[in-house]
Amino acid sequence: SVSSAAGALCQWVHAMKIYAEVYREVEPKRNALRRAQDKLEAKQKALREANDELKRVQDLVANLNKQFEDSNTEKETLQKTAEDLKVKLERAGKLVNGLAGEKVRWEASLGRLDSQQVNLFGDCIISSAFMSYAGPFGAAYRDELVKLEWQKPVIELQIPVTPGFIFADFMADPSEVREWNLDGLPSDSFSTENGVLTTRGRRFPLMIDPQNQGNKWVRKMESSRQLKVFDPNSKDIMRSLERSIEFGTPVLLENVGQELDPSLEPVLAKNIIDNGAGGLSIKVGESTLDYNPKFQFYITTKLSNPHYTPEVSTKTTIVNFIVVQDGLTNQLLGVVVKAEESHLEDEKSRLVVQVAKGKNRLVELENNILRLLAETKGSLLDDLSLIDTLQESKGVSEEVTEQVAVAEQTMIKIDAARENYRPAGLRSAVLFFVLNDLVAIDPMYQFSLEAYVQLYMQSIEKSAEKMLTVGIEERTEDLNQYHALAVYRYGCRALFERHKLLLSLHLCSKILISTKDLNEAEYSFFLYGGQVLDRTNQPANPSPDWITQSIWDNVTEVDTQLESFKGFQQSVEQTLRDWKKWYSSPEPEKETLPGEWDGRLDALQKLIVIRCIRGDRVLPATQMFISAKLDPKFVEPPPFDLDGIIEESTCVTPLLFVLTPGMDPTSQLNSVANQRSIACNNISLGQGQEKKAERMVEDGAKSGFWVLLANCHLCVAWLPTLEKFIEKTFEANPHKDFRIFMSSSPTPKFPIQLLQNCIKMTAEPPKGLKANIVRLLNNTSEEMYNRASETQKYRRLFFSLCWFHAVLLERRKFKMLGWNIAYDFNDSDFDISENILQIYLDLDPSEIPWDAIRYLIAEANYGGRVTEHPDNRVLRAYVNQFFSVEALQPKFMLSTLPTYYIPEENSLNNYRAYARALPFSEPPEAFGQHGNAEISSAMVDTEMLCSTILSLGGGDSGGSGGGGNRDEVVLNICTSLQEKLPENIPWEEVRERNEVDQSPLKVCLLQEIERYNELLTKTRASIKLLINGIQGFVVISKDQEAVLLSLYAGTVPLAWLFAYPSLKPLSSWMPDLADRIEQLNVWGFQGVPKVMWLGGITYPTSLLTALLQGSARKNGTSVDTLSFDFVVHSADESTITAMPKEGAYVKNMILEGAKWDFNIGALADADPMMLLNPMPIVHFKPVLRKKALTNDIYECPLYLYPIRTGSRERPSFMRWVELKAGQYNADWWTKRGTALLLSVA
């Protein structure tokens, strides 16, 4: 067996051997390894140290690299930042430079806006009031409303408001206003206000536009929006209006009247329905339409003073577009400059457009800049588009600003040159308003601005042909004089004869006022005269025999009110003889004034003296005044020249004859047509003639003949259709020889547009006895003149008939002393009467039936037109004189004057020659009248002239004199009236006092007291209400406004005249009322007056009836069998101790057209200048049977007051009073128009 130990040992030895061998081999290697490892370790240590050094160096390098990179990055960033800042700096420079020009303006705007923001409340309040209420008023009243009625209380309530607030500046956008001006809206502030009211109002505008300026402006302003234009006579208005509402296009409804179509109501009321989601609709009629908010509705009327219902006023904004003087002056200045120096006006027009467009462009640029600034987010410097836009805007702005500055400087120079012509522009504007004022007199006096501008251009052209001067000032003066005369003649052509002097005075006064050569206070006194409300402190009349109460009122008031007349009253009192001599002169206006006054007073002041003392000579004195201030040509109306007017017209100009009764222009027109070898067809309009007239006009327009549409006033309902038809005819280019004539009596229903487009001519019969007789003889042919078998008798009576006809026509000039009513006798009356003469003379030459002839002429023929019995008596008086046996005798006198007789040589040519030789002016005696009749008529003409001028706005100081604010003047008058108004009469007390009296007179008394108490109560209440209205406690109604205007004019309000009629001025009416109340008080408390003032009774006929009833009861007779006998008492009232047993003594009656001669106890001719004479006390004595009237008794008509016709409700005629005729027969006084008046006014 093997030993384990040995084995193990062996193995150990063997292992050790191997170990030793290996060790010997390995150990050196280990040592070498150790050495190598040590070396390696040393090397590695060195390496580690080197690496550490390297790492340190690398870290240093890396750090340096990092620093380098950071420095480079910083460098690049700084460079980039620098470049960016450089760009921004450049942009900032551009921005600053671009906005630098706006800085000053924006700073000013900011300050202004801050101020406006503070004052916004007050400004908005006034603007709201202005928008709501100021539209219908004129410029002056608008200013008064703003300054006194609105701004003043706003300031008092301490509401901030802009000092000197101006509505147009607050509400109007200047750029928009400039656009309006370019579209034709005048540049004055009033027109700008109208522009704002028209475009900014919530309600649709209704423009009062008689001169068509607003219409033209709207047409041009809305032309780019497809404006639709209609008038009330257009077809399918509602259908077109509905389309415009849906599509949002504007509509202009022109030439509306005072009533609007009810179908427009939902449109005007803006009954708009919100459908949600932004949709709007409106129901018009049965249709529901989509409503486009862009829809605009304009309405215009040519009426200058329309009265619209509250329904219309609340649904529309009424805007007063009547042209104002400032705006018209600038327009007409442009016309004259364009004609005189066209380069100036052309350059002005070009620059106006350039400046307007430039300023508008500046506004657009400014708005664009502000929009971009507002819309930019972040830095302004980063918005490149803003910078570029600003830079571009700046360039354009600078260029435009420079252009505007240059243009404005040029305009200043042009305006300075144009200003040399401003007096011409101002004068022409003043003259237009003179013509424009005339429509207040007669509705046919319509003058269009377009036609006036054409007239002005003709004046410029024609005056230049006659110009010898070269200076602008001389040229302007020449033009003004020439054009004023042209306007006068142009106006005269369209005016009735009675209004031509009125035109002269109105034109003269307006010219003098515009040149500040007229004292307006003195002119106002001339128009109003002296009116005294309280005569308590008035000095005593020094000579009542010739100084009437009205004259003395004038004298005392002119001394008190006018500085230039201080001492006038004293002068009249101290030199009565000289003044009476001047007063008695037939033409005092040509005489030297007494004392120092002729040298002390100027022309107007001398005219005032005439007005004060000799009112009947005011008209000739006015002619002298106008001649002195302007030229004698201004009181010489041009003769009617139909041929010249036709020559002036064109084929598209209608011509209108404005007719007076008894005048037919057909024959004259035919005569002119025959001279021109042109046919003239005429048709008298009336029912059923419309289609015939249209066909005639169509044929005339094609063929070139004339058409006369006569009597247009008979079919006024068709005239609007005719107007449209004429417009279409003119648009179709009618034949150059075509003319359309119309004739019409004055009517307010004549279409205004057509009236303004017409050349108007007044057709009046000739004035004067001579002209009428010449016309009648010229219209008589030799054949007709010689047809009667009894030639000699016929010819004398024929001439007598001519005289009779002329006298009847011309007698109208004596007013109430001529005829109670101005009858329209015409040639047909003459022709029928001429036939009567011829027939009856041929029927029985030997026995002429004078009674039949006189009856047929006076009663059946001429008398057929006469409605007043006193006028029938005048006809009978004339036929008794002119158709009698005496008329067939040689040397038959037609009047008391030797000038008028039937010529012995009775051929037609001799009669014509005699008629042509008659004087132009005929004295009153030619009519059988007294010279005083002409004076009386002249007094009426004077009052008519002055009152008509006042109705045109000629005087502004009020009837009470002294000027001042109208409300203050009326308030003072009301206070004075309250103090002077008598107390009511105690009716119950009077009734109880006279309870035992059952006579008719008591009933009359109580009825009179009732009427007067009602008058006093209503008058007192009216005054109190007016005072409250003036003080602002109540709204002044239309009736109270009428009272206010009457009191301001010094007249009695119509509302106070219901108890009895009166023409007295307020100054006389109040004392007269007090006297009436005093008479009733005496009657009621002391018994029936011994002498009765019949004129103090409201119904005098009731008193006269009561007297008859009392007598009938007393004598047991029927009242129907009684009448009055009239016993004239020469004794004074103080001598009468008791009332008569029957009837009554009547005092204070006045004779007109005669006087009472106490010596012979009969009528006699009045003394010169004594128009009214006192009648003695007359005993109205009831009698049972009256004696038959003889020719020495004149049945004198008794009238309540001077208007002899009275009214339908209150006739003026009371009864006939029989008076002794004296040395003349009754027909003498009948032709005189002699009458008794219970009141002089």
Short mmCIF file of N, CA and C in Angstrom, two decimals, residues 129-230:
data_model
loop_
_atom_site.label_atom_id
_atom_site.label_comp_id
_atom_site.label_asym_id
_atom_site.label_seq_id
_atom_site.Cartn_x
_atom_site.Cartn_y
_atom_site.Cartn_z
N ALA A 129 -81.46 121.63 -26.39
CA ALA A 129 -82.57 122.58 -26.55
C ALA A 129 -82.57 123.17 -27.96
N PHE A 130 -81.39 123.48 -28.45
CA PHE A 130 -81.26 124.07 -29.79
C PHE A 130 -81.77 123.09 -30.85
N MET A 131 -81.33 121.84 -30.74
CA MET A 131 -81.75 120.82 -31.70
C MET A 131 -83.26 120.63 -31.66
N SER A 132 -83.83 120.76 -30.49
CA SER A 132 -85.26 120.47 -30.33
C SER A 132 -86.16 121.63 -30.74
N TYR A 133 -85.72 122.86 -30.46
CA TYR A 133 -86.66 123.98 -30.56
C TYR A 133 -86.24 125.11 -31.50
N ALA A 134 -84.96 125.24 -31.81
CA ALA A 134 -84.49 126.46 -32.49
C ALA A 134 -84.68 126.42 -34.00
N GLY A 135 -84.95 125.26 -34.58
CA GLY A 135 -85.00 125.13 -36.02
C GLY A 135 -85.90 126.12 -36.75
N PRO A 136 -87.13 126.35 -36.30
CA PRO A 136 -88.02 127.23 -37.08
C PRO A 136 -87.66 128.71 -37.03
N PHE A 137 -86.78 129.12 -36.13
CA PHE A 137 -86.57 130.55 -35.91
C PHE A 137 -85.44 131.10 -36.77
N GLY A 138 -85.45 132.45 -36.90
CA GLY A 138 -84.40 133.13 -37.64
C GLY A 138 -83.14 133.30 -36.81
N ALA A 139 -82.10 133.85 -37.45
CA ALA A 139 -80.79 133.96 -36.80
C ALA A 139 -80.84 134.80 -35.53
N ALA A 140 -81.51 135.94 -35.60
CA ALA A 140 -81.53 136.85 -34.43
C ALA A 140 -82.22 136.19 -33.24
N TYR A 141 -83.34 135.54 -33.48
CA TYR A 141 -84.07 134.94 -32.36
C TYR A 141 -83.34 133.72 -31.82
N ARG A 142 -82.64 133.00 -32.69
CA ARG A 142 -81.84 131.87 -32.20
C ARG A 142 -80.76 132.37 -31.24
N ASP A 143 -80.10 133.45 -31.63
CA ASP A 143 -79.07 134.02 -30.74
C ASP A 143 -79.68 134.46 -29.42
N GLU A 144 -80.86 135.07 -29.51
CA GLU A 144 -81.53 135.52 -28.28
C GLU A 144 -81.89 134.33 -27.39
N LEU A 145 -82.37 133.26 -28.00
CA LEU A 145 -82.71 132.05 -27.24
C LEU A 145 -81.49 131.51 -26.50
N VAL A 146 -80.38 131.41 -27.24
CA VAL A 146 -79.17 130.82 -26.64
C VAL A 146 -78.64 131.70 -25.52
N LYS A 147 -78.51 132.99 -25.79
CA LYS A 147 -77.84 133.87 -24.83
C LYS A 147 -78.72 134.23 -23.63
N LEU A 148 -79.99 134.49 -23.88
CA LEU A 148 -80.84 134.98 -22.81
C LEU A 148 -81.72 133.91 -22.18
N GLU A 149 -82.25 133.03 -23.00
CA GLU A 149 -83.22 132.07 -22.48
C GLU A 149 -82.58 130.78 -21.97
N TRP A 150 -81.46 130.37 -22.55
CA TRP A 150 -80.88 129.08 -22.20
C TRP A 150 -79.55 129.22 -21.44
N GLN A 151 -78.63 130.00 -22.01
CA GLN A 151 -77.31 130.11 -21.39
C GLN A 151 -77.38 130.81 -20.04
N LYS A 152 -78.22 131.83 -19.95
CA LYS A 152 -78.31 132.60 -18.70
C LYS A 152 -78.76 131.74 -17.53
N PRO A 153 -79.88 130.97 -17.65
CA PRO A 153 -80.26 130.12 -16.50
C PRO A 153 -79.27 129.00 -16.21
N VAL A 154 -78.61 128.50 -17.25
CA VAL A 154 -77.59 127.46 -17.03
C VAL A 154 -76.47 128.02 -16.16
N ILE A 155 -76.05 129.24 -16.45
CA ILE A 155 -75.00 129.88 -15.66
C ILE A 155 -75.50 130.15 -14.24
N GLU A 156 -76.75 130.61 -14.14
CA GLU A 156 -77.30 130.89 -12.81
C GLU A 156 -77.38 129.62 -11.95
N LEU A 157 -77.60 128.48 -12.59
CA LEU A 157 -77.65 127.21 -11.86
C LEU A 157 -76.26 126.62 -11.64
N GLN A 158 -75.22 127.40 -12.03
CA GLN A 158 -73.81 127.02 -11.82
C GLN A 158 -73.47 125.71 -12.54
N ILE A 159 -74.09 125.50 -13.67
CA ILE A 159 -73.72 124.37 -14.53
C ILE A 159 -72.63 124.85 -15.46
N PRO A 160 -71.49 124.16 -15.52
CA PRO A 160 -70.39 124.62 -16.37
C PRO A 160 -70.83 124.70 -17.83
N VAL A 161 -70.51 125.78 -18.48
CA VAL A 161 -70.87 125.98 -19.89
C VAL A 161 -69.78 126.82 -20.54
N THR A 162 -69.55 126.58 -21.82
CA THR A 162 -68.52 127.33 -22.54
C THR A 162 -68.92 128.80 -22.65
N PRO A 163 -68.05 129.71 -22.24
CA PRO A 163 -68.37 131.14 -22.40
C PRO A 163 -68.59 131.47 -23.88
N GLY A 164 -69.63 132.23 -24.16
CA GLY A 164 -69.92 132.58 -25.55
C GLY A 164 -70.24 131.35 -26.39
N PHE A 165 -70.99 130.42 -25.81
CA PHE A 165 -71.31 129.16 -26.48
C PHE A 165 -71.88 129.41 -27.88
N ILE A 166 -71.35 128.67 -28.86
CA ILE A 166 -71.83 128.74 -30.24
C ILE A 166 -72.21 127.34 -30.68
N PHE A 167 -73.46 127.17 -31.01
CA PHE A 167 -73.99 125.84 -31.33
C PHE A 167 -73.24 125.21 -32.49
N ALA A 168 -73.01 125.98 -33.55
CA ALA A 168 -72.37 125.41 -34.75
C ALA A 168 -70.95 124.93 -34.43
N ASP A 169 -70.22 125.67 -33.58
CA ASP A 169 -68.86 125.25 -33.22
C ASP A 169 -68.88 123.98 -32.40
N PHE A 170 -69.90 123.82 -31.56
CA PHE A 170 -69.95 122.65 -30.68
C PHE A 170 -70.38 121.39 -31.44
N MET A 171 -71.32 121.54 -32.34
CA MET A 171 -71.93 120.36 -32.98
C MET A 171 -71.37 120.05 -34.36
N ALA A 172 -70.75 121.01 -35.01
CA ALA A 172 -70.36 120.80 -36.41
C ALA A 172 -68.91 120.34 -36.52
N ASP A 173 -68.67 119.41 -37.41
CA ASP A 173 -67.32 118.98 -37.75
C ASP A 173 -66.81 119.91 -38.85
N PRO A 174 -65.70 120.63 -38.59
CA PRO A 174 -65.24 121.61 -39.59
C PRO A 174 -65.03 121.02 -40.98
N SER A 175 -64.49 119.79 -41.04
CA SER A 175 -64.26 119.19 -42.35
C SER A 175 -65.58 118.92 -43.05
N GLU A 176 -66.58 118.52 -42.29
CA GLU A 176 -67.90 118.26 -42.88
C GLU A 176 -68.54 119.57 -43.32
N VAL A 177 -68.35 120.62 -42.54
CA VAL A 177 -68.89 121.93 -42.91
C VAL A 177 -68.29 122.40 -44.22
N ARG A 178 -66.98 122.17 -44.38
CA ARG A 178 -66.34 122.57 -45.63
C ARG A 178 -66.93 121.81 -46.82
N GLU A 179 -67.25 120.55 -46.61
CA GLU A 179 -67.89 119.78 -47.67
C GLU A 179 -69.28 120.35 -47.97
N TRP A 180 -70.01 120.75 -46.94
CA TRP A 180 -71.32 121.35 -47.15
C TRP A 180 -71.20 122.62 -47.97
N ASN A 181 -70.18 123.44 -47.65
CA ASN A 181 -69.99 124.68 -48.39
C ASN A 181 -69.68 124.41 -49.86
N LEU A 182 -68.88 123.38 -50.11
CA LEU A 182 -68.58 123.02 -51.50
C LEU A 182 -69.83 122.53 -52.22
N ASP A 183 -70.76 121.96 -51.45
CA ASP A 183 -72.01 121.46 -52.05
C ASP A 183 -73.07 122.54 -52.20
N GLY A 184 -72.74 123.77 -51.80
CA GLY A 184 -73.66 124.87 -52.04
C GLY A 184 -74.30 125.47 -50.81
N LEU A 185 -73.98 124.96 -49.61
CA LEU A 185 -74.54 125.56 -48.40
C LEU A 185 -73.77 126.85 -48.10
N PRO A 186 -74.46 127.99 -47.92
CA PRO A 186 -73.74 129.23 -47.60
C PRO A 186 -72.88 129.06 -46.36
N SER A 187 -71.83 129.85 -46.28
CA SER A 187 -70.83 129.67 -45.22
C SER A 187 -71.14 130.45 -43.95
N ASP A 188 -72.25 131.18 -43.90
CA ASP A 188 -72.57 131.93 -42.69
C ASP A 188 -73.00 130.97 -41.58
N SER A 189 -72.92 131.46 -40.33
CA SER A 189 -73.18 130.60 -39.17
C SER A 189 -74.62 130.10 -39.15
N PHE A 190 -75.56 130.93 -39.59
CA PHE A 190 -76.96 130.51 -39.60
C PHE A 190 -77.15 129.29 -40.50
N SER A 191 -76.55 129.32 -41.68
CA SER A 191 -76.66 128.19 -42.60
C SER A 191 -75.96 126.96 -42.04
N THR A 192 -74.83 127.18 -41.35
CA THR A 192 -74.14 126.04 -40.73
C THR A 192 -75.02 125.40 -39.67
N GLU A 193 -75.68 126.22 -38.87
CA GLU A 193 -76.63 125.67 -37.89
C GLU A 193 -77.70 124.84 -38.58
N ASN A 194 -78.19 125.35 -39.70
CA ASN A 194 -79.21 124.61 -40.44
C ASN A 194 -78.67 123.28 -40.94
N GLY A 195 -77.41 123.28 -41.37
CA GLY A 195 -76.79 122.04 -41.81
C GLY A 195 -76.73 121.02 -40.70
N VAL A 196 -76.39 121.47 -39.50
CA VAL A 196 -76.33 120.57 -38.34
C VAL A 196 -77.73 120.05 -38.00
N LEU A 197 -78.70 120.96 -37.98
CA LEU A 197 -80.07 120.55 -37.65
C LEU A 197 -80.61 119.54 -38.67
N THR A 198 -80.20 119.71 -39.92
CA THR A 198 -80.69 118.82 -40.98
C THR A 198 -80.05 117.45 -40.90
N THR A 199 -78.76 117.40 -40.62
CA THR A 199 -78.03 116.13 -40.70
C THR A 199 -77.88 115.41 -39.37
N ARG A 200 -77.98 116.12 -38.27
CA ARG A 200 -77.74 115.50 -36.97
C ARG A 200 -79.01 115.21 -36.17
N GLY A 201 -80.13 115.73 -36.60
CA GLY A 201 -81.35 115.55 -35.83
C GLY A 201 -81.84 114.10 -35.89
N ARG A 202 -82.50 113.67 -34.83
CA ARG A 202 -83.07 112.33 -34.79
C ARG A 202 -84.34 112.26 -35.63
N ARG A 203 -84.99 113.41 -35.82
CA ARG A 203 -86.18 113.44 -36.65
C ARG A 203 -85.79 113.89 -38.07
N PHE A 204 -86.59 113.51 -39.04
CA PHE A 204 -86.32 113.90 -40.41
C PHE A 204 -86.57 115.40 -40.56
N PRO A 205 -85.76 116.10 -41.36
CA PRO A 205 -85.90 117.56 -41.47
C PRO A 205 -87.02 117.98 -42.41
N LEU A 206 -87.73 119.04 -42.02
CA LEU A 206 -88.72 119.71 -42.85
C LEU A 206 -88.22 121.14 -43.03
N MET A 207 -87.71 121.43 -44.22
CA MET A 207 -87.00 122.69 -44.45
C MET A 207 -87.92 123.75 -45.05
N ILE A 208 -88.01 124.89 -44.37
CA ILE A 208 -88.72 126.06 -44.90
C ILE A 208 -87.74 126.76 -45.84
N ASP A 209 -87.96 126.60 -47.14
CA ASP A 209 -86.92 126.93 -48.10
C ASP A 209 -87.49 127.70 -49.30
N PRO A 210 -87.99 128.92 -49.09
CA PRO A 210 -88.60 129.65 -50.21
C PRO A 210 -87.62 130.02 -51.31
N GLN A 211 -86.33 130.16 -50.98
CA GLN A 211 -85.35 130.52 -52.01
C GLN A 211 -84.66 129.30 -52.63
N ASN A 212 -85.07 128.10 -52.20
CA ASN A 212 -84.59 126.86 -52.82
C ASN A 212 -83.12 126.55 -52.52
N GLN A 213 -82.50 127.22 -51.56
CA GLN A 213 -81.09 126.97 -51.28
C GLN A 213 -80.88 125.62 -50.60
N GLY A 214 -81.74 125.32 -49.62
CA GLY A 214 -81.62 124.03 -48.95
C GLY A 214 -81.86 122.89 -49.91
N ASN A 215 -82.81 123.06 -50.81
CA ASN A 215 -83.12 122.04 -51.81
C ASN A 215 -81.90 121.75 -52.67
N LYS A 216 -81.24 122.79 -53.16
CA LYS A 216 -80.06 122.60 -54.02
C LYS A 216 -78.92 121.94 -53.25
N TRP A 217 -78.76 122.34 -52.00
CA TRP A 217 -77.68 121.76 -51.19
C TRP A 217 -77.90 120.26 -50.99
N VAL A 218 -79.13 119.90 -50.62
CA VAL A 218 -79.43 118.48 -50.40
C VAL A 218 -79.22 117.68 -51.69
N ARG A 219 -79.66 118.23 -52.81
CA ARG A 219 -79.50 117.54 -54.08
C ARG A 219 -78.03 117.24 -54.38
N LYS A 220 -77.17 118.23 -54.14
CA LYS A 220 -75.76 118.03 -54.45
C LYS A 220 -75.08 117.16 -53.41
N MET A 221 -75.43 117.36 -52.14
CA MET A 221 -74.80 116.60 -51.06
C MET A 221 -75.12 115.11 -51.19
N GLU A 222 -76.35 114.78 -51.57
CA GLU A 222 -76.77 113.38 -51.61
C GLU A 222 -76.74 112.80 -53.02
N SER A 223 -76.16 113.54 -53.98
CA SER A 223 -76.18 113.06 -55.37
C SER A 223 -75.43 111.74 -55.53
N SER A 224 -74.38 111.54 -54.74
CA SER A 224 -73.59 110.30 -54.86
C SER A 224 -74.31 109.09 -54.30
N ARG A 225 -75.40 109.32 -53.56
CA ARG A 225 -76.14 108.22 -52.93
C ARG A 225 -77.46 107.93 -53.64
N GLN A 226 -77.53 108.33 -54.92
CA GLN A 226 -78.72 108.04 -55.73
C GLN A 226 -79.99 108.64 -55.11
N LEU A 227 -79.94 109.95 -54.85
CA LEU A 227 -81.07 110.67 -54.26
C LEU A 227 -82.30 110.57 -55.16
N LYS A 228 -83.45 110.27 -54.54
CA LYS A 228 -84.72 110.26 -55.25
C LYS A 228 -85.48 111.54 -54.90
N VAL A 229 -86.00 112.22 -55.93
CA VAL A 229 -86.68 113.50 -55.73
C VAL A 229 -88.14 113.37 -56.16
N PHE A 230 -89.06 113.79 -55.28
CA PHE A 230 -90.49 113.76 -55.57
C PHE A 230 -91.11 115.08 -55.13
#
